[in-house]
Amino acid sequence: MLQLQRNSIVKYREEWESQGFKTYHFDDATVLKATKESPQWLHVGGGNLFRAFLAPAQQTLLEQGDVQTGIIVTTTHNMEVIDKLYRPYDNLNVAVTMYADGHFDKEVVGSIVESVACDRRYRTDWQRLKEIFQAPSLQMVSFTITEKGYKLTDYEENYTADVSADLKSGPDCTTSSMGNIAALLYERFKAGAYPVALVSMDNCSHNGDKVKDAIYTFGRQWVQQNMADADFMTYLQTNVTYPFSMIDKIVPGPSKKVQEYLKSCHFGNTDLIQAGHGQYGLFVNAEKSQYLVIEDNFPNGRPPLEKIGVIFTNRDTVNKAERMKVGTCLNPLHTTLAVYGCLLGYTLIADELRDPQLKGLIEKIGYQEGLPVVVDPGVLDPKMFIDELVGQRLPNPNVPDTPQRIATDTSQKVGVRFGETIKAYGSKADTLVYIPLAIAGWLRYLLGVDDEGQCFTCSPDPLLDNLQTNLQGITLGCPDRVDNKLQPILSQKGIFGCNLYEVGLGKKIEGFFKELIIGPQAVRNTLIKYTK
């Protein structure tokens, strides 16, 4: 069996390639040494999107001789990912591309050459991170930590306990995720105030500002309390940049079909690994389509990722591309399929595209309500983007993406995925029909009861307990019990980016919600009614 170790790639390359694996040919020792001595790219968050998109991109540059260093990966919240997924396997993984016609491409990815835990309890790792941040060569710290990873406050907008402690204790005693990054930036400042770019690649509006706002919060507080040099804030404002980005690639969890396929190819590391609360594979499976648009604002240089199709441009164009994708052409449709898919018993996104009501609903949200107000970014065509999504990407039966996965953390997403379009309609927001129906579907989903009246478990969400508390007392078959229970949710600007009653949608959503809970089959009947 082929084992995922660097010496195995070299020693058994012919066997790997005879089984259809694409292997890398750069010299491990040379790249490891160069990265150790002159680190250029640190990535925070070692999940599937990173392994399926960013790491293979850097590998292509290494193979072409365009760069000489690999990527160092760290994580701020689940150290078992480092201990169990990366280090025992020399930081290697297999990236599998899934095509709609049923075939797979597979590549051994070796561009991740070092993995480090971002946790002071791991003393050796923390010291290594300080060295990386102190290195003049460091160009970029990128992030894929999800939208909630940048959030410093709880449901009531109070600082969480670890953030509050970090703000009071200063950069020498941090424990929170963003507090640790701010502390490491302070090390870079003290070492020589070297420039660097912090690049969020998460699906959230103005993602660069999410990083910046979090870092500034710590910087200001520490300076005000004389726990950091007064010039630290000047450094954060002038030598550190926070580029915006838009990234898009569907990367579901490990596919059983891919797992069995890899076994048939004599791959010996197909068992899934439990790391913290998540299950991971030493393989990562994803669709072929991928997009990355980044604001070209790198004060210390950057890898030439444009050579593999990344679009570097100005902030305004990135902002338009992000709004197009996150607020109109993909994510709102994905979220709609997620919540309604759970209600209707679906376990595969691709199957939902064969449901005429669900397909009709997302087409109306995308084409009818979204496109009229979307701003064309110029580098991507919005209508063609939706055409590809609805016609090719989402229906791909080979991509085992589930509505349950997409429904995770929906409270952190609805404000961007629907709120931006609502804002774009301005005084005419009350003319919207299908976006309010999607929001009503999310509230119906939060009851944890499907369209047959059977209970199901909602996907993880940091606000789930609070939201379900608001909905207590509402039951299927009793729309008269809704009363004012939705008002505390629909009026929350922190969730939707606006008070939905103030823009004329609150009562409309309440009306849809009542229709959705009339009884069993109410969800299906409501969809039939509005998607004719």
Coordinates of C-alpha atoms in Angstrom, one line a residue:
M1 CA 0.0 0.0 0.0
L2 CA 1.2 3.5 -0.8
Q3 CA 1.8 5.4 2.5
L4 CA 1.7 9.2 2.7
Q5 CA 5.3 10.1 3.6
R6 CA 7.8 12.2 1.8
N7 CA 10.4 9.4 1.5
S8 CA 7.6 7.2 0.0
I9 CA 7.0 9.7 -2.8
V10 CA 10.6 9.6 -3.9
K11 CA 11.2 5.9 -3.3
Y12 CA 8.0 4.6 -4.9
R13 CA 7.3 7.4 -7.4
E14 CA 6.8 5.0 -10.2
E15 CA 4.2 3.0 -8.3
W16 CA 2.4 6.2 -7.2
E17 CA 2.2 7.4 -10.8
S18 CA 1.2 4.0 -12.2
Q19 CA -1.9 4.3 -9.9
G20 CA -2.7 7.6 -11.5
F21 CA -1.4 9.9 -8.7
K22 CA 0.3 13.1 -9.9
T23 CA 3.4 13.6 -7.7
Y24 CA 5.5 16.6 -7.2
H25 CA 9.1 16.7 -8.3
F26 CA 10.7 19.7 -6.5
D27 CA 13.4 18.7 -4.0
D28 CA 11.9 18.4 -0.5
A29 CA 15.2 19.1 1.4
T30 CA 15.8 22.3 -0.6
V31 CA 12.3 23.7 -0.2
L32 CA 12.2 22.7 3.5
K33 CA 15.5 24.5 4.2
A34 CA 14.5 27.6 2.3
T35 CA 11.2 27.8 4.1
K36 CA 12.7 27.3 7.4
E37 CA 15.3 30.0 6.9
S38 CA 13.2 32.5 4.9
P39 CA 9.5 31.9 5.5
Q40 CA 7.3 33.8 3.1
W41 CA 3.7 32.4 3.4
L42 CA 2.0 31.5 6.7
H43 CA -1.6 30.2 6.5
V44 CA -3.9 30.2 9.5
G45 CA -6.6 27.5 9.3
G46 CA -5.6 24.1 7.8
G47 CA -9.0 23.0 6.6
N48 CA -10.2 21.5 3.4
L49 CA -10.4 24.7 1.3
F50 CA -6.8 25.5 2.1
R51 CA -5.7 21.9 1.2
A52 CA -7.8 21.7 -2.0
F53 CA -7.0 25.2 -3.5
L54 CA -4.2 27.2 -1.9
A55 CA -1.7 24.4 -1.3
P56 CA -2.0 23.0 -4.8
A57 CA -1.7 26.5 -6.2
Q58 CA 1.6 27.0 -4.4
Q59 CA 2.7 23.5 -5.5
T60 CA 2.3 24.5 -9.1
L61 CA 4.5 27.6 -8.6
L62 CA 7.1 25.4 -6.9
E63 CA 7.0 22.9 -9.8
Q64 CA 7.4 25.8 -12.3
G65 CA 10.3 27.3 -10.4
D66 CA 8.4 30.5 -9.7
V67 CA 8.8 30.3 -5.9
Q68 CA 11.4 28.5 -3.7
T69 CA 9.5 28.2 -0.5
G70 CA 6.5 26.3 0.7
I71 CA 3.6 27.2 3.0
I72 CA 3.6 26.9 6.7
V73 CA 0.2 26.2 8.2
T74 CA -1.0 26.9 11.7
T75 CA -4.3 26.7 13.5
T76 CA -5.7 28.8 16.3
H77 CA -8.5 26.7 17.6
N78 CA -8.1 22.9 17.0
M79 CA -4.5 21.8 17.8
E80 CA -5.4 18.2 17.1
V81 CA -5.4 19.0 13.4
I82 CA -1.7 19.7 13.6
D83 CA -1.0 16.7 15.9
K84 CA -3.1 14.2 14.0
L85 CA -3.6 15.3 10.4
Y86 CA -0.4 17.1 9.5
R87 CA 2.7 16.1 11.4
P88 CA 2.4 12.3 11.3
Y89 CA 2.2 12.4 7.5
D90 CA 4.9 15.0 6.8
N91 CA 2.3 17.6 6.1
L92 CA 1.2 15.8 2.9
N93 CA -2.3 15.3 1.6
V94 CA -3.9 14.0 -1.6
A95 CA -6.1 16.5 -3.5
V96 CA -8.9 14.9 -5.5
T97 CA -10.8 16.7 -8.2
M98 CA -14.3 15.4 -8.8
Y99 CA -15.8 15.7 -12.3
A100 CA -19.5 15.5 -13.2
D101 CA -18.8 12.6 -15.6
G102 CA -17.7 10.5 -12.7
H103 CA -13.9 10.5 -13.0
F104 CA -11.3 11.7 -10.5
D105 CA -8.0 13.4 -10.8
K106 CA -5.6 13.0 -7.8
E107 CA -2.5 14.8 -6.8
V108 CA -0.1 14.4 -3.9
V109 CA 0.4 17.9 -2.4
G110 CA 3.7 18.5 -0.8
S111 CA 3.8 22.3 -0.7
I112 CA 2.8 22.5 2.9
V113 CA 6.2 21.9 4.5
E114 CA 5.7 22.9 8.1
S115 CA 2.8 22.8 10.6
V116 CA 2.7 24.8 13.9
A117 CA 0.2 25.1 16.7
C118 CA -0.8 28.7 17.5
D119 CA -1.1 28.1 21.2
R120 CA 1.3 29.2 23.9
R121 CA 0.9 25.9 25.7
Y122 CA 2.9 24.4 22.8
R123 CA 6.0 26.2 23.8
T124 CA 8.2 25.0 20.9
D125 CA 5.5 25.9 18.4
W126 CA 4.9 29.3 19.8
Q127 CA 8.6 30.1 19.7
R128 CA 8.7 29.0 16.1
L129 CA 5.7 31.2 15.3
K130 CA 7.6 34.1 16.9
E131 CA 10.5 33.4 14.6
I132 CA 8.3 33.3 11.5
F133 CA 6.7 36.6 12.4
Q134 CA 10.1 38.2 13.2
A135 CA 11.5 37.1 9.8
P136 CA 11.9 40.0 7.3
S137 CA 11.1 37.6 4.5
L138 CA 7.5 37.0 5.6
Q139 CA 5.2 38.4 2.9
M140 CA 1.7 37.1 3.7
V141 CA -0.4 35.6 6.5
S142 CA -3.6 34.2 4.9
F143 CA -6.7 33.0 6.8
T144 CA -9.5 30.5 6.2
I145 CA -11.0 30.4 9.7
T146 CA -14.7 31.1 8.7
E147 CA -16.6 34.2 9.5
K148 CA -17.0 33.5 13.2
G149 CA -13.2 33.2 13.5
Y150 CA -12.8 37.0 13.5
K151 CA -15.6 37.7 15.9
L152 CA -14.6 39.0 19.3
T153 CA -18.0 39.3 20.8
D154 CA -20.9 37.1 21.8
Y155 CA -24.6 37.2 21.0
E156 CA -25.1 40.3 23.1
E157 CA -22.1 42.0 21.6
N158 CA -20.0 41.6 24.7
Y159 CA -16.4 40.6 24.4
T160 CA -16.0 36.8 24.9
A161 CA -14.1 35.8 28.1
D162 CA -10.8 35.0 26.4
V163 CA -10.9 38.2 24.3
S164 CA -11.7 40.3 27.4
A165 CA -8.8 38.7 29.3
D166 CA -6.4 39.3 26.4
L167 CA -7.4 42.9 26.1
K168 CA -6.7 43.4 29.8
S169 CA -3.5 41.3 30.1
G170 CA -1.6 42.5 27.0
P171 CA 0.4 40.8 24.3
D172 CA 2.5 38.6 26.5
C173 CA -0.4 36.5 27.9
T174 CA -2.9 36.0 25.0
T175 CA -5.1 32.9 24.6
S176 CA -7.8 34.0 22.1
S177 CA -7.4 33.3 18.3
M178 CA -7.1 36.9 17.1
G179 CA -5.4 37.9 20.3
N180 CA -2.6 35.5 19.5
I181 CA -2.2 36.9 16.0
A182 CA -2.1 40.4 17.3
A183 CA 0.6 39.4 19.8
L184 CA 2.7 37.8 17.0
L185 CA 2.4 41.0 15.0
Y186 CA 3.7 42.8 18.1
E187 CA 6.7 40.5 17.9
R188 CA 7.2 41.5 14.2
F189 CA 6.9 45.2 15.2
K190 CA 9.6 44.8 17.9
A191 CA 11.9 42.9 15.5
G192 CA 12.0 45.7 13.0
A193 CA 8.4 46.8 12.1
Y194 CA 8.7 44.7 8.9
P195 CA 5.8 45.0 6.5
V196 CA 3.3 42.1 5.9
A197 CA -0.1 41.5 4.4
L198 CA -2.9 39.8 6.4
V199 CA -5.2 38.2 3.8
S200 CA -8.5 36.8 4.8
M201 CA -9.8 34.3 2.2
D202 CA -13.1 33.6 4.0
N203 CA -16.5 34.1 2.5
C204 CA -17.6 37.3 4.3
S205 CA -18.2 40.8 3.1
H206 CA -15.1 43.1 3.3
N207 CA -13.1 40.2 4.8
G208 CA -10.0 42.3 5.0
D209 CA -11.8 44.6 7.4
K210 CA -12.7 41.6 9.6
V211 CA -9.0 41.0 10.2
K212 CA -8.1 44.6 10.5
D213 CA -10.9 45.5 13.0
A214 CA -10.0 42.5 15.2
I215 CA -6.3 43.4 15.2
Y216 CA -6.9 47.1 15.7
T217 CA -9.1 46.3 18.7
F218 CA -6.2 44.6 20.5
G219 CA -3.6 47.1 19.3
R220 CA -5.5 50.2 20.5
Q221 CA -6.3 48.7 23.9
W222 CA -2.8 47.5 24.5
V223 CA -1.4 50.9 23.6
Q224 CA -3.9 52.8 25.7
Q225 CA -3.0 50.6 28.7
N226 CA 0.7 51.1 28.1
M227 CA 1.1 47.4 27.4
A228 CA 2.5 48.0 23.9
D229 CA 4.7 50.6 22.4
A230 CA 2.8 53.7 21.3
D231 CA 4.1 53.2 17.8
F232 CA 2.5 49.8 17.5
M233 CA -0.8 51.2 16.2
T234 CA 1.1 53.3 13.6
Y235 CA 2.8 50.1 12.5
L236 CA -0.5 48.3 12.2
Q237 CA -2.0 51.2 10.2
T238 CA 1.0 51.8 7.8
N239 CA 3.2 48.7 7.5
V240 CA 0.5 46.0 7.7
T241 CA -2.1 45.7 4.9
Y242 CA -5.5 43.9 5.0
P243 CA -6.4 43.1 1.4
F244 CA -9.9 42.1 0.4
S245 CA -10.4 38.9 -1.4
M246 CA -13.1 36.7 -3.0
I247 CA -12.6 33.0 -3.1
D248 CA -14.9 30.3 -4.5
K249 CA -14.5 26.6 -4.6
I250 CA -16.9 23.9 -3.4
V251 CA -15.0 21.7 -1.0
P252 CA -17.3 19.2 0.8
G253 CA -16.3 16.8 3.5
P254 CA -14.6 13.4 2.7
S255 CA -16.6 11.5 0.0
K256 CA -17.1 7.8 0.6
K257 CA -17.0 7.3 -3.1
V258 CA -13.6 9.0 -3.3
Q259 CA -12.5 7.0 -0.2
E260 CA -13.3 3.7 -1.9
Y261 CA -11.7 4.8 -5.1
L262 CA -8.5 5.7 -3.4
K263 CA -8.4 2.3 -1.7
S264 CA -8.7 0.7 -5.2
C265 CA -5.6 2.7 -6.2
H266 CA -3.6 1.1 -3.3
F267 CA -3.6 4.3 -1.2
G268 CA -3.0 3.2 2.3
N269 CA -4.3 6.3 4.2
T270 CA -8.0 6.4 3.5
D271 CA -9.2 6.1 7.1
L272 CA -10.8 9.3 8.5
I273 CA -9.1 11.0 11.4
Q274 CA -11.0 12.4 14.4
A275 CA -9.4 15.7 15.4
G276 CA -11.3 17.7 18.0
H277 CA -14.9 17.8 17.0
G278 CA -14.2 17.3 13.3
Q279 CA -13.5 14.3 11.0
Y280 CA -10.8 14.8 8.4
G281 CA -9.3 12.7 5.6
L282 CA -5.7 12.6 4.4
F283 CA -7.4 13.2 1.1
V284 CA -9.5 16.3 0.3
N285 CA -12.1 16.2 -2.5
A286 CA -13.4 19.2 -4.4
E287 CA -14.9 20.4 -7.6
K288 CA -12.8 21.6 -10.5
S289 CA -14.1 25.2 -10.7
Q290 CA -12.3 27.7 -8.6
Y291 CA -11.9 31.5 -8.4
L292 CA -9.7 33.8 -6.3
V293 CA -9.7 37.5 -6.7
I294 CA -7.4 39.5 -4.4
E295 CA -6.7 43.2 -3.8
D296 CA -3.1 43.7 -4.9
N297 CA -1.8 45.3 -1.8
F298 CA 1.3 43.5 -0.5
P299 CA 3.9 45.7 1.1
N300 CA 6.5 43.0 1.3
G301 CA 5.9 41.2 -2.0
R302 CA 3.8 38.1 -2.7
P303 CA 3.9 34.8 -4.6
P304 CA 3.1 35.2 -8.4
L305 CA -0.3 33.4 -8.0
E306 CA -1.6 35.2 -11.1
K307 CA 0.4 32.5 -13.0
I308 CA -2.2 29.9 -11.9
G309 CA -5.2 32.0 -12.5
V310 CA -5.6 34.1 -9.4
I311 CA -6.8 37.6 -10.3
F312 CA -5.0 40.5 -8.6
T313 CA -6.8 43.8 -8.9
N314 CA -7.9 46.9 -7.0
R315 CA -10.1 46.9 -3.9
D316 CA -13.1 48.2 -5.7
T317 CA -13.1 45.4 -8.2
V318 CA -12.6 42.8 -5.4
N319 CA -15.4 44.3 -3.5
K320 CA -17.7 44.0 -6.5
A321 CA -16.6 40.4 -7.1
E322 CA -17.2 39.5 -3.5
R323 CA -20.6 41.2 -3.5
M324 CA -21.5 39.4 -6.7
K325 CA -20.6 36.0 -5.4
V326 CA -21.3 36.2 -1.7
G327 CA -24.3 38.5 -1.9
T328 CA -26.0 37.5 -5.1
C329 CA -24.7 34.7 -7.4
L330 CA -23.7 31.8 -5.2
N331 CA -23.9 32.0 -1.4
P332 CA -27.5 33.1 -1.1
L333 CA -28.5 30.3 -3.4
H334 CA -26.4 27.8 -1.4
T335 CA -27.9 28.9 1.9
T336 CA -31.4 28.6 0.5
L337 CA -30.8 25.1 -0.7
A338 CA -29.3 24.3 2.7
V339 CA -32.2 25.2 4.9
Y340 CA -34.9 24.0 2.6
G341 CA -32.9 20.9 1.8
C342 CA -32.9 20.0 5.5
L343 CA -36.6 20.6 5.8
L344 CA -37.4 18.4 2.8
G345 CA -35.1 15.5 3.8
Y346 CA -32.3 16.0 1.2
T347 CA -28.8 14.9 2.1
L348 CA -27.1 15.9 -1.2
I349 CA -27.1 19.3 -2.8
A350 CA -26.9 17.8 -6.3
D351 CA -30.2 16.0 -5.7
E352 CA -31.9 19.3 -4.8
L353 CA -31.1 20.7 -8.3
R354 CA -33.5 18.0 -9.6
D355 CA -36.3 19.3 -7.4
P356 CA -38.3 21.8 -9.6
Q357 CA -39.4 23.9 -6.6
L358 CA -36.0 24.3 -5.1
K359 CA -34.3 24.9 -8.4
G360 CA -37.0 27.4 -9.3
L361 CA -36.6 29.2 -5.9
I362 CA -32.8 29.7 -6.3
E363 CA -33.2 30.8 -9.9
K364 CA -35.7 33.4 -8.9
I365 CA -33.4 34.6 -6.1
G366 CA -30.4 34.7 -8.4
Y367 CA -31.7 35.8 -11.8
Q368 CA -34.9 37.7 -10.8
E369 CA -34.0 39.4 -7.6
G370 CA -30.2 39.4 -7.5
L371 CA -29.0 40.2 -11.0
P372 CA -31.0 43.5 -11.4
V373 CA -29.0 45.1 -8.5
V374 CA -25.6 43.2 -8.8
V375 CA -22.6 45.3 -9.8
D376 CA -20.6 43.7 -12.6
P377 CA -17.0 43.5 -11.3
G378 CA -15.7 43.3 -14.9
V379 CA -13.3 40.4 -14.2
L380 CA -16.2 37.9 -13.8
D381 CA -19.6 37.9 -15.6
P382 CA -22.4 37.6 -13.0
K383 CA -25.0 35.9 -15.3
M384 CA -22.4 33.4 -16.6
F385 CA -21.4 32.8 -13.0
I386 CA -25.0 31.8 -12.0
D387 CA -25.4 29.8 -15.3
E388 CA -22.3 27.7 -14.4
L389 CA -23.4 27.3 -10.8
V390 CA -27.0 26.2 -11.5
G391 CA -26.2 24.3 -14.7
Q392 CA -22.9 22.6 -13.9
R393 CA -21.5 23.0 -10.5
L394 CA -24.3 22.4 -8.1
P395 CA -25.9 19.5 -10.1
N396 CA -22.5 17.6 -10.1
P397 CA -23.5 14.2 -8.6
N398 CA -19.9 13.5 -7.9
V399 CA -19.6 16.3 -5.3
P400 CA -21.0 14.9 -2.0
D401 CA -21.9 18.2 -0.6
T402 CA -24.8 18.3 1.9
P403 CA -27.3 20.8 2.9
Q404 CA -26.5 20.0 6.5
R405 CA -22.9 21.2 6.0
I406 CA -23.9 24.4 4.2
A407 CA -26.4 25.2 7.0
T408 CA -23.6 25.4 9.5
D409 CA -23.3 28.9 11.1
T410 CA -26.1 30.4 9.0
S411 CA -26.7 33.1 11.5
Q412 CA -23.2 34.4 10.7
K413 CA -24.0 34.4 7.0
V414 CA -27.5 35.7 6.3
G415 CA -26.6 39.3 6.8
V416 CA -24.2 39.2 3.9
R417 CA -25.9 36.6 1.8
F418 CA -29.2 38.4 1.7
G419 CA -28.7 41.7 3.5
E420 CA -26.6 43.3 0.7
T421 CA -29.3 42.7 -1.9
I422 CA -31.9 44.0 0.5
K423 CA -29.9 47.1 1.0
A424 CA -29.4 47.5 -2.8
Y425 CA -33.2 47.7 -3.2
G426 CA -33.5 50.5 -0.8
S427 CA -37.0 51.9 -0.5
K428 CA -38.2 49.2 -2.9
A429 CA -37.0 46.3 -0.6
D430 CA -40.6 45.5 0.2
T431 CA -41.1 44.4 -3.4
L432 CA -38.8 41.4 -2.8
V433 CA -40.6 38.0 -2.6
Y434 CA -38.0 35.1 -2.8
I435 CA -35.3 36.4 -0.5
P436 CA -37.9 36.9 2.3
L437 CA -39.1 33.4 1.5
A438 CA -35.6 32.1 2.0
I439 CA -35.2 33.9 5.3
A440 CA -38.6 32.5 6.4
G441 CA -37.3 29.1 5.5
W442 CA -34.3 29.6 7.7
L443 CA -36.5 30.5 10.7
R444 CA -38.7 27.4 9.9
Y445 CA -35.5 25.3 9.8
L446 CA -34.6 26.5 13.3
L447 CA -37.6 24.7 14.7
G448 CA -35.7 21.5 14.0
V449 CA -38.8 19.8 12.6
D450 CA -38.9 18.7 8.9
D451 CA -41.8 18.9 6.5
E452 CA -43.1 15.5 7.6
G453 CA -43.2 16.6 11.2
Q454 CA -40.1 14.6 12.2
C455 CA -37.4 16.1 14.4
F456 CA -33.9 16.7 13.1
T457 CA -30.8 18.2 14.6
C458 CA -29.9 21.6 13.3
S459 CA -26.3 22.2 12.2
P460 CA -23.9 23.9 14.6
D461 CA -24.3 27.6 14.9
P462 CA -23.0 30.0 17.5
L463 CA -26.4 31.6 17.9
L464 CA -28.5 28.4 17.7
D465 CA -29.5 28.3 21.4
N466 CA -30.4 32.0 21.5
L467 CA -32.4 31.8 18.3
Q468 CA -34.3 28.6 19.3
T469 CA -35.1 30.2 22.7
N470 CA -36.8 33.0 20.8
L471 CA -38.9 30.5 18.9
Q472 CA -40.0 28.4 21.9
G473 CA -43.7 27.8 21.9
I474 CA -44.0 27.8 18.1
T475 CA -45.2 24.4 16.9
L476 CA -46.2 22.8 13.6
G477 CA -49.9 23.3 12.9
C478 CA -50.3 26.3 15.1
P479 CA -49.4 29.5 13.1
D480 CA -51.5 31.5 15.5
R481 CA -48.8 31.0 18.2
V482 CA -46.2 33.0 16.2
D483 CA -47.4 36.3 17.7
N484 CA -44.4 38.5 18.1
K485 CA -41.8 35.8 18.6
L486 CA -40.0 36.5 15.3
Q487 CA -39.7 40.2 16.0
P488 CA -36.6 39.9 18.3
I489 CA -34.8 38.0 15.5
L490 CA -35.9 39.9 12.4
S491 CA -35.1 43.3 13.9
Q492 CA -31.5 42.4 14.7
K493 CA -29.1 44.4 12.6
G494 CA -26.3 42.3 14.0
I495 CA -27.7 39.3 12.1
F496 CA -29.2 40.8 8.9
G497 CA -27.3 44.1 8.6
C498 CA -30.6 46.0 8.9
N499 CA -33.9 45.9 10.9
L500 CA -36.1 43.9 8.5
Y501 CA -39.2 45.7 9.8
E502 CA -37.7 49.1 9.0
V503 CA -37.2 48.1 5.3
G504 CA -40.7 46.6 5.0
L505 CA -39.9 42.9 5.0
G506 CA -40.5 41.9 8.6
K507 CA -44.3 41.3 8.3
K508 CA -43.8 39.7 4.9
I509 CA -41.4 37.1 6.4
E510 CA -43.8 36.5 9.3
G511 CA -46.5 35.8 6.8
F512 CA -44.3 33.3 4.9
F513 CA -43.3 31.7 8.1
K514 CA -46.9 31.1 9.1
E515 CA -47.6 29.5 5.8
L516 CA -44.5 27.2 6.3
I517 CA -45.8 25.9 9.7
I518 CA -49.5 25.3 8.9
G519 CA -48.8 21.6 9.1
P520 CA -47.0 18.6 7.4
Q521 CA -46.3 19.3 3.8
A522 CA -46.7 23.1 4.3
V523 CA -43.1 23.7 3.2
R524 CA -43.6 21.9 -0.1
N525 CA -47.0 23.5 -0.7
T526 CA -45.6 26.9 0.0
L527 CA -42.8 26.4 -2.4
I528 CA -45.2 25.2 -5.1
K529 CA -47.4 28.2 -4.5
Y530 CA -44.6 30.8 -5.0
T531 CA -42.4 29.1 -7.6
K532 CA -45.0 28.5 -10.3

